[in-house]
Amino acid sequence: MNRLLLLVLLLPIFIVGCEIENDNRIGLGMKVDFLVTSECMKSTIEHTQNTQNLITNDSSFSFELDEYEVNLTMYVQTDIKTSFEIDIDGQHLDEDIGVFYRKTDALAKAFKNSIIKHCSNKSGI
């Protein structure tokens, strides 16, 4: 009987301790096979639909895109490649994790395509 009482008292603690929390935050590394200047990256962000509150600092950019908070950092720049990391934060939104990942994956791909379109000297890349 004592074991049953102990189990009944401890069960709610274990259930609360095992609760899964939805993070809704993702970081993606991307690269393109051409040089992207900070000026072109800024211009691309400014011309992307549903973008607001852009803050720039050398090769780092913070902005809101479709209600998500985005931080973008450019890392490696050579004459033939540019790498950047894009962090998308949707923790403040009440979205299912599956919905969040589908939306942010589509946003990241569309944003990379915008960079290719606006910053590449070659058409069709």
CSV table of N, CA, C and O in Angstrom, one decimal, residues 23-64:
chain,number,residue,atom,x,y,z
A,23,ASP,N,10.6,24.0,-29.4
A,23,ASP,CA,11.5,25.1,-29.4
A,23,ASP,C,11.3,26.1,-30.6
A,23,ASP,O,11.5,27.2,-30.4
A,24,ASN,N,10.8,25.6,-31.7
A,24,ASN,CA,10.6,26.5,-32.9
A,24,ASN,C,11.7,27.4,-33.2
A,24,ASN,O,11.5,28.7,-33.3
A,25,ARG,N,12.9,26.9,-33.3
A,25,ARG,CA,14.1,27.7,-33.6
A,25,ARG,C,15.0,26.8,-34.5
A,25,ARG,O,15.2,25.6,-34.1
A,26,ILE,N,15.5,27.3,-35.5
A,26,ILE,CA,16.4,26.5,-36.4
A,26,ILE,C,17.5,27.4,-37.0
A,26,ILE,O,17.4,28.6,-37.2
A,27,GLY,N,18.7,26.8,-37.2
A,27,GLY,CA,19.8,27.4,-37.8
A,27,GLY,C,20.2,26.6,-39.0
A,27,GLY,O,20.4,25.4,-38.9
A,28,LEU,N,20.4,27.3,-40.1
A,28,LEU,CA,20.8,26.6,-41.3
A,28,LEU,C,22.0,27.3,-41.9
A,28,LEU,O,22.2,28.5,-42.0
A,29,GLY,N,23.0,26.4,-42.3
A,29,GLY,CA,24.1,26.9,-43.0
A,29,GLY,C,23.9,26.8,-44.5
A,29,GLY,O,23.4,25.8,-45.0
A,30,MET,N,24.3,27.9,-45.3
A,30,MET,CA,24.1,27.9,-46.7
A,30,MET,C,25.3,28.4,-47.4
A,30,MET,O,26.1,29.1,-46.8
A,31,LYS,N,25.4,28.1,-48.7
A,31,LYS,CA,26.5,28.7,-49.5
A,31,LYS,C,26.0,28.9,-50.9
A,31,LYS,O,25.1,28.2,-51.4
A,32,VAL,N,26.7,29.8,-51.6
A,32,VAL,CA,26.4,30.1,-53.0
A,32,VAL,C,27.8,30.1,-53.6
A,32,VAL,O,28.8,30.5,-53.0
A,33,ASP,N,27.8,29.8,-54.9
A,33,ASP,CA,29.1,29.7,-55.6
A,33,ASP,C,29.5,31.0,-56.4
A,33,ASP,O,29.8,31.0,-57.5
A,34,PHE,N,29.3,32.1,-55.6
A,34,PHE,CA,29.8,33.4,-56.2
A,34,PHE,C,29.9,34.4,-55.0
A,34,PHE,O,29.5,34.1,-53.9
A,35,LEU,N,30.5,35.5,-55.2
A,35,LEU,CA,30.8,36.5,-54.2
A,35,LEU,C,29.5,37.3,-53.9
A,35,LEU,O,28.8,37.8,-54.8
A,36,VAL,N,29.1,37.4,-52.7
A,36,VAL,CA,28.0,38.2,-52.2
A,36,VAL,C,28.5,39.3,-51.3
A,36,VAL,O,29.1,39.0,-50.3
A,37,THR,N,28.4,40.5,-51.7
A,37,THR,CA,28.8,41.6,-50.9
A,37,THR,C,27.8,41.9,-49.8
A,37,THR,O,26.6,41.6,-49.9
A,38,SER,N,28.2,42.6,-48.8
A,38,SER,CA,27.3,43.0,-47.7
A,38,SER,C,26.2,43.9,-48.2
A,38,SER,O,25.1,43.8,-47.8
A,39,GLU,N,26.6,44.7,-49.2
A,39,GLU,CA,25.6,45.7,-49.8
A,39,GLU,C,24.6,44.9,-50.5
A,39,GLU,O,23.4,45.3,-50.5
A,40,CYS,N,24.9,43.9,-51.3
A,40,CYS,CA,24.0,43.1,-52.0
A,40,CYS,C,23.1,42.3,-51.1
A,40,CYS,O,21.9,42.2,-51.3
A,41,MET,N,23.7,41.8,-50.0
A,41,MET,CA,22.9,41.0,-49.0
A,41,MET,C,21.8,42.0,-48.4
A,41,MET,O,20.7,41.6,-48.3
A,42,LYS,N,22.3,43.2,-48.0
A,42,LYS,CA,21.3,44.1,-47.4
A,42,LYS,C,20.2,44.5,-48.4
A,42,LYS,O,19.1,44.5,-48.1
A,43,SER,N,20.6,44.7,-49.7
A,43,SER,CA,19.6,45.0,-50.7
A,43,SER,C,18.6,43.9,-50.9
A,43,SER,O,17.4,44.1,-51.0
A,44,THR,N,19.1,42.7,-50.9
A,44,THR,CA,18.2,41.5,-51.0
A,44,THR,C,17.2,41.4,-49.9
A,44,THR,O,16.0,41.2,-50.1
A,45,ILE,N,17.7,41.6,-48.7
A,45,ILE,CA,16.8,41.6,-47.5
A,45,ILE,C,15.8,42.7,-47.6
A,45,ILE,O,14.6,42.5,-47.3
A,46,GLU,N,16.2,43.9,-48.0
A,46,GLU,CA,15.3,45.0,-48.1
A,46,GLU,C,14.2,44.8,-49.1
A,46,GLU,O,13.1,45.3,-49.0
A,47,HIS,N,14.5,44.1,-50.2
A,47,HIS,CA,13.6,43.8,-51.2
A,47,HIS,C,12.8,42.5,-51.1
A,47,HIS,O,11.9,42.2,-51.9
A,48,THR,N,13.0,41.8,-50.0
A,48,THR,CA,12.3,40.6,-49.8
A,48,THR,C,10.9,41.0,-49.1
A,48,THR,O,10.9,41.8,-48.2
A,49,GLN,N,9.8,40.4,-49.7
A,49,GLN,CA,8.5,40.7,-49.1
A,49,GLN,C,8.4,40.3,-47.7
A,49,GLN,O,8.9,39.3,-47.3
A,50,ASN,N,7.6,41.1,-47.0
A,50,ASN,CA,7.3,40.8,-45.5
A,50,ASN,C,8.5,40.9,-44.6
A,50,ASN,O,8.6,40.2,-43.6
A,51,THR,N,9.5,41.7,-45.0
A,51,THR,CA,10.7,41.9,-44.2
A,51,THR,C,10.6,43.3,-43.6
A,51,THR,O,10.2,44.3,-44.2
A,52,GLN,N,10.9,43.4,-42.3
A,52,GLN,CA,10.9,44.7,-41.6
A,52,GLN,C,12.0,44.7,-40.5
A,52,GLN,O,12.5,43.7,-40.1
A,53,ASN,N,12.2,45.9,-40.0
A,53,ASN,CA,13.1,46.1,-38.8
A,53,ASN,C,14.5,45.6,-39.1
A,53,ASN,O,15.1,44.9,-38.2
A,54,LEU,N,15.1,45.9,-40.2
A,54,LEU,CA,16.4,45.5,-40.6
A,54,LEU,C,17.5,46.2,-39.7
A,54,LEU,O,17.5,47.4,-39.7
A,55,ILE,N,18.4,45.5,-39.1
A,55,ILE,CA,19.5,46.0,-38.4
A,55,ILE,C,20.8,45.4,-39.0
A,55,ILE,O,20.8,44.1,-39.0
A,56,THR,N,21.7,46.2,-39.4
A,56,THR,CA,23.0,45.6,-40.0
A,56,THR,C,24.2,46.0,-39.1
A,56,THR,O,24.2,47.0,-38.5
A,57,ASN,N,25.1,45.1,-39.2
A,57,ASN,CA,26.4,45.3,-38.5
A,57,ASN,C,27.5,44.5,-39.3
A,57,ASN,O,27.6,43.3,-39.1
A,58,ASP,N,28.2,45.2,-40.2
A,58,ASP,CA,29.2,44.6,-41.1
A,58,ASP,C,28.6,43.5,-41.9
A,58,ASP,O,27.9,43.7,-42.8
A,59,SER,N,28.9,42.2,-41.4
A,59,SER,CA,28.4,41.1,-42.2
A,59,SER,C,27.3,40.3,-41.4
A,59,SER,O,27.0,39.2,-41.7
A,60,SER,N,26.7,41.0,-40.4
A,60,SER,CA,25.6,40.4,-39.7
A,60,SER,C,24.3,41.2,-39.9
A,60,SER,O,24.4,42.4,-39.9
A,61,PHE,N,23.2,40.5,-40.0
A,61,PHE,CA,21.9,41.2,-40.3
A,61,PHE,C,20.8,40.6,-39.4
A,61,PHE,O,20.8,39.4,-39.2
A,62,SER,N,20.0,41.4,-38.8
A,62,SER,CA,18.9,41.0,-38.0
A,62,SER,C,17.6,41.6,-38.6
A,62,SER,O,17.7,42.8,-38.9
A,63,PHE,N,16.6,40.9,-38.7
A,63,PHE,CA,15.3,41.4,-39.3
A,63,PHE,C,14.2,40.5,-39.0
A,63,PHE,O,14.4,39.4,-38.5
A,64,GLU,N,13.0,40.9,-39.3
A,64,GLU,CA,11.8,40.1,-39.1
A,64,GLU,C,11.3,39.7,-40.5
A,64,GLU,O,11.3,40.6,-41.4
